[in-house]
Short mmCIF file of C-alpha atoms in Angstrom, two decimals:
data_model
loop_
_atom_site.label_atom_id
_atom_site.label_comp_id
_atom_site.label_asym_id
_atom_site.label_seq_id
_atom_site.Cartn_x
_atom_site.Cartn_y
_atom_site.Cartn_z
CA MET A 1 19.91 -18.38 9.93
CA THR A 2 22.10 -15.98 11.91
CA PHE A 3 21.31 -13.20 9.41
CA ILE A 4 17.56 -13.74 9.81
CA ILE A 5 17.80 -13.65 13.62
CA GLU A 6 19.85 -10.43 13.48
CA PHE A 7 17.40 -8.92 10.97
CA VAL A 8 14.36 -9.70 13.13
CA ALA A 9 16.11 -8.29 16.20
CA SER A 10 17.04 -5.07 14.39
CA VAL A 11 13.47 -4.57 13.11
CA GLU A 12 12.01 -5.26 16.54
CA GLU A 13 14.32 -2.64 18.03
CA LEU A 14 13.40 -0.19 15.27
CA PHE A 15 9.66 -0.58 15.80
CA ARG A 16 10.01 -0.55 19.59
CA ASP A 17 11.42 2.97 19.47
CA PHE A 18 10.79 4.36 15.99
CA SER A 19 12.80 7.30 14.70
CA VAL A 20 13.26 8.75 11.24
CA ASP A 21 17.04 8.40 11.49
CA ALA A 22 16.81 4.70 12.35
CA TRP A 23 14.28 4.09 9.57
CA ASP A 24 16.51 5.95 7.11
CA ASP A 25 19.41 3.70 8.09
CA PHE A 26 17.23 0.58 7.75
CA LEU A 27 16.10 1.51 4.22
CA SER A 28 19.60 2.40 3.06
CA LYS A 29 20.62 -1.22 3.71
CA LYS A 30 17.70 -2.58 1.70
CA PHE A 31 18.41 -0.79 -1.57
CA PRO A 32 21.40 -0.61 -3.94
CA ASP A 33 24.53 1.27 -2.92
CA HIS A 34 24.14 3.83 -5.71
CA PHE A 35 20.98 5.26 -4.09
CA GLU A 36 21.39 8.77 -2.69
CA TRP A 37 20.32 9.26 0.93
CA ARG A 38 19.99 12.89 2.00
CA LYS A 39 17.23 14.16 4.27
CA GLU A 40 15.30 17.23 3.17
CA ILE A 41 12.23 18.85 4.73
CA TRP A 42 9.57 19.58 2.13
CA ARG A 43 7.23 22.42 3.02
CA GLY A 44 3.85 23.41 1.67
CA TYR A 45 2.19 20.00 2.11
CA GLU A 46 1.19 20.38 5.77
CA ASP A 47 -2.47 20.49 6.80
CA ASP A 48 -4.62 19.47 9.76
CA ARG A 49 -3.73 15.77 9.24
CA PHE A 50 -0.02 15.90 8.38
CA GLU A 51 2.58 18.07 10.07
CA LEU A 52 6.03 17.09 8.75
CA PHE A 53 7.30 15.87 5.38
CA GLU A 54 10.87 14.61 5.03
CA LYS A 55 12.40 13.28 1.87
CA LEU A 56 14.94 10.61 2.81
CA GLY A 57 16.46 9.83 -0.55
CA GLU A 58 16.01 8.61 -4.09
CA GLY A 59 17.37 6.16 -6.59
CA LYS A 60 16.60 4.05 -9.61
CA LEU A 61 15.58 0.39 -9.71
CA GLU A 62 16.11 -0.63 -13.32
CA ASP A 63 13.93 1.88 -15.20
CA THR A 64 11.87 3.03 -12.19
CA ASN A 65 12.74 6.29 -10.43
CA LEU A 66 11.96 5.77 -6.73
CA VAL A 67 11.72 8.36 -3.94
CA PHE A 68 11.48 7.86 -0.16
CA PHE A 69 9.48 10.02 2.23
CA CYS A 70 8.73 9.98 5.96
CA ILE A 71 5.56 11.83 6.95
CA LYS A 72 4.43 12.56 10.49
CA THR A 73 0.69 12.62 11.11
CA SER A 74 -0.92 15.17 13.41
CA GLY A 75 -3.17 12.63 15.14
CA GLU A 76 -3.02 8.96 15.96
CA LEU A 77 -2.38 6.66 13.02
CA GLN A 78 -4.85 3.76 12.91
CA GLU A 79 -5.53 0.85 10.57
CA ARG A 80 -8.43 2.55 8.81
CA SER A 81 -7.53 6.21 9.31
CA SER A 82 -7.04 8.58 6.38
CA LYS A 83 -5.86 6.03 3.81
CA LYS A 84 -7.22 8.12 0.95
CA ALA A 85 -5.69 11.33 2.33
CA GLN A 86 -2.32 9.60 2.74
CA PHE A 87 -2.52 8.34 -0.82
CA GLU A 88 -3.31 11.81 -2.17
CA LYS A 89 -0.26 13.27 -0.42
CA ALA A 90 1.90 10.46 -1.77
CA ARG A 91 0.62 10.97 -5.30
CA ALA A 92 1.35 14.71 -5.13
CA LEU A 93 4.88 14.07 -3.84
CA ILE A 94 5.58 11.59 -6.64
CA LYS A 95 4.47 14.10 -9.25
CA ASP A 96 6.43 16.97 -7.70
CA SER A 97 9.50 14.72 -7.46
CA MET A 98 9.06 13.74 -11.12
CA ALA A 99 9.40 10.13 -9.97
CA ASP A 100 7.70 6.93 -11.08
CA ALA A 101 7.11 5.54 -7.60
CA GLY A 102 7.57 6.29 -3.92
CA LEU A 103 7.99 4.43 -0.66
CA PHE A 104 6.09 6.42 1.98
CA THR A 105 6.28 5.92 5.72
CA PHE A 106 3.54 7.61 7.74
CA TYR A 107 4.07 7.65 11.50
CA ASP A 108 2.56 9.22 14.61
CA GLN A 109 3.98 10.30 17.95
CA ASN A 110 3.10 6.91 19.46
CA GLY A 111 5.22 4.91 17.03
CA ASN A 112 2.44 3.49 14.84
CA LEU A 113 3.39 3.21 11.16
CA ARG A 114 1.95 2.81 7.71
CA VAL A 115 4.45 1.87 5.00
CA SER A 116 3.02 2.30 1.50
CA LEU A 117 4.29 1.80 -2.02
CA VAL A 118 2.60 4.15 -4.49
CA PHE A 119 3.44 4.12 -8.18
CA ARG A 120 2.12 5.19 -11.53
CA SER A 121 1.67 3.24 -14.72
CA TYR A 122 0.35 3.94 -18.18
CA THR A 123 -2.42 2.20 -20.09
CA SER A 124 -3.11 3.28 -23.67
CA GLY A 125 -1.21 6.49 -22.97
CA LYS A 126 -3.29 7.29 -19.87
CA GLU A 127 -1.61 7.76 -16.49
CA ASN A 128 -2.88 5.58 -13.64
CA PHE A 129 -1.83 5.32 -10.01
CA SER A 130 -1.84 2.21 -7.87
CA TYR A 131 -5.02 1.69 -5.82
CA TYR A 132 -4.81 3.52 -2.50
CA ARG A 133 -5.88 0.52 -0.39
CA ARG A 134 -3.24 -1.76 -1.83
CA TYR A 135 0.52 -2.10 -1.44
CA THR A 136 0.51 -0.96 2.17
CA TYR A 137 1.40 -2.28 5.62
CA TYR A 138 0.00 -0.95 8.87
CA ILE A 139 2.27 -1.63 11.83
CA GLN A 140 0.80 -0.93 15.25
CA LYS A 141 3.33 -0.52 18.01
CA GLY A 142 3.48 -3.62 20.18
CA LYS A 143 1.61 -5.81 17.68
CA PRO A 144 2.98 -8.63 15.45
CA TYR A 145 4.25 -7.70 11.99
CA ARG A 146 5.28 -11.09 10.62
CA THR A 147 4.18 -10.36 7.03
CA PHE A 148 6.31 -7.22 6.90
CA LEU A 149 9.31 -9.12 8.28
CA LYS A 150 8.96 -11.77 5.60
CA ALA A 151 8.59 -9.18 2.86
CA PHE A 152 11.58 -7.03 3.85
CA GLU A 153 14.16 -9.61 4.90
CA GLY A 154 16.18 -9.21 1.68
CA ARG A 155 17.56 -6.42 -0.50
CA PHE A 156 15.73 -4.91 -3.46
CA GLU A 157 17.59 -4.76 -6.76
CA LYS A 158 14.52 -4.66 -9.02
CA PHE A 159 11.24 -2.80 -8.79
CA SER A 160 9.38 -6.06 -9.37
CA GLU A 161 10.95 -7.39 -6.15
CA LEU A 162 9.72 -4.37 -4.20
CA LEU A 163 6.28 -4.75 -5.74
CA SER A 164 6.18 -8.42 -4.74
CA ALA A 165 7.09 -7.47 -1.17
CA PHE A 166 3.92 -5.39 -0.98
CA SER A 167 1.80 -8.16 -2.47
CA LEU A 168 2.22 -10.39 0.61
CA GLN A 169 -0.89 -8.98 2.23
CA PRO A 170 -2.49 -10.94 5.07
CA LEU A 171 -6.25 -11.44 5.13
CA THR A 172 -7.03 -8.87 7.78
CA LYS A 173 -10.09 -8.41 9.94
CA GLU A 174 -10.80 -5.30 7.89
CA PHE A 175 -10.95 -7.39 4.71
CA PHE A 176 -13.60 -9.73 6.11
CA THR A 177 -15.55 -6.86 7.68
CA GLU A 178 -15.75 -5.03 4.35
CA ILE A 179 -16.99 -8.17 2.58
CA GLN A 180 -19.63 -8.68 5.28
CA ASN A 181 -20.77 -5.05 5.05
CA TRP A 182 -20.96 -5.18 1.26
CA TYR A 183 -22.92 -8.44 1.37
CA ALA A 184 -25.47 -6.88 3.75
CA TRP A 185 -25.81 -3.84 1.49
CA ALA A 186 -26.09 -5.92 -1.70
CA GLN A 187 -28.88 -8.05 -0.24
CA LYS A 188 -31.05 -4.93 -0.21
CA HIS A 189 -30.06 -3.59 -3.63
CA ALA A 190 -29.07 -6.50 -5.89
CA TRP A 191 -31.52 -8.28 -8.17
CA PHE A 192 -31.12 -11.67 -9.88
CA PRO A 193 -33.50 -13.34 -12.40
CA ASP A 194 -34.00 -16.49 -10.31
CA ASN A 195 -34.81 -14.48 -7.18
CA LYS A 196 -32.09 -16.16 -5.08
CA PRO A 197 -30.03 -13.16 -3.89
CA GLU A 198 -28.18 -14.90 -1.03
CA GLU A 199 -26.94 -17.79 -3.16
CA ASN A 200 -26.03 -15.60 -6.12
CA LEU A 201 -24.24 -13.00 -4.00
CA ILE A 202 -22.03 -15.65 -2.43
CA ARG A 203 -21.22 -16.96 -5.91
CA LEU A 204 -20.44 -13.42 -7.06
CA ILE A 205 -18.10 -12.74 -4.14
CA THR A 206 -16.17 -15.99 -4.57
CA ARG A 207 -15.79 -15.39 -8.30
CA LEU A 208 -14.59 -11.83 -7.78
CA ILE A 209 -11.97 -13.06 -5.30
CA PHE A 210 -10.87 -15.69 -7.82
CA VAL A 211 -10.55 -13.06 -10.56
CA TRP A 212 -8.55 -10.87 -8.16
CA PHE A 213 -6.23 -13.83 -7.59
CA LEU A 214 -5.74 -14.15 -11.35
CA LYS A 215 -4.89 -10.44 -11.52
CA GLU A 216 -2.34 -10.82 -8.71
CA LYS A 217 -0.69 -13.60 -10.72
CA LYS A 218 -0.54 -11.26 -13.77
CA LEU A 219 -2.82 -13.57 -15.76
CA ILE A 220 -5.35 -10.82 -16.54
CA PRO A 221 -4.93 -7.04 -16.95
CA GLU A 222 -4.40 -4.87 -13.84
CA GLU A 223 -7.01 -2.31 -14.95
CA ILE A 224 -9.89 -4.79 -14.77
CA PHE A 225 -10.49 -3.65 -11.18
CA GLN A 226 -10.13 0.09 -11.87
CA GLU A 227 -13.32 2.14 -11.89
CA GLU A 228 -12.11 4.35 -14.75
CA PHE A 229 -11.62 1.30 -16.96
CA LEU A 230 -14.91 -0.37 -16.00
CA GLU A 231 -16.91 2.76 -16.79
CA GLY A 232 -15.98 2.29 -20.43
CA VAL A 233 -16.86 -1.40 -20.73
CA VAL A 234 -19.72 -2.11 -18.28
CA LYS A 235 -23.20 -0.91 -19.14
CA ASP A 236 -24.74 1.44 -16.52
CA PHE A 237 -21.65 1.10 -14.31
#
């Protein structure tokens, strides 16, 4: 109990006044002692959205080579801002590091954060990267971050443990907004034989969520929700 209280207090202090040095120290306590922590500035990745790239360290969790980067954004970091652009930078850094996965911390001058786990896998010899909207936490300065606290309260000795920590995603307002927007769009474009679009769309949404749950539990293949895979199995995708 004392450890948990001290952990929460240390994270609260970290997020109250975020710095790369403090974050580096926090991560070094979460991963095995054999990890190498040495800050390096990586140049050539800057653009109008990202102004500073720092590699914090690297190590190996079982058979997974893992790198750590802190990246400062040029503008304010928001819940919905530049997720795809952040993912593309992360993917490039993983490839250039010749790593299997990376833990990326995007931050702005106000202390807002996005902590993302990006990794690659192989299906039938083809390289795939994790979906850019998954395995990520947005932490707004001054707002609660209970899910992150729960996920990061222990140490990570296996990559599966780190992956599980990023699977504890809360049902955010953004999640429900996207479902509502898609439902409104589908009402105008979807067609069903019995001419009951509202009823059938609700059934479709609930079944998709259930299938997603099965995927999260590793009961069905991961690629069933990847566009590249579906293009080869669904007619007129």
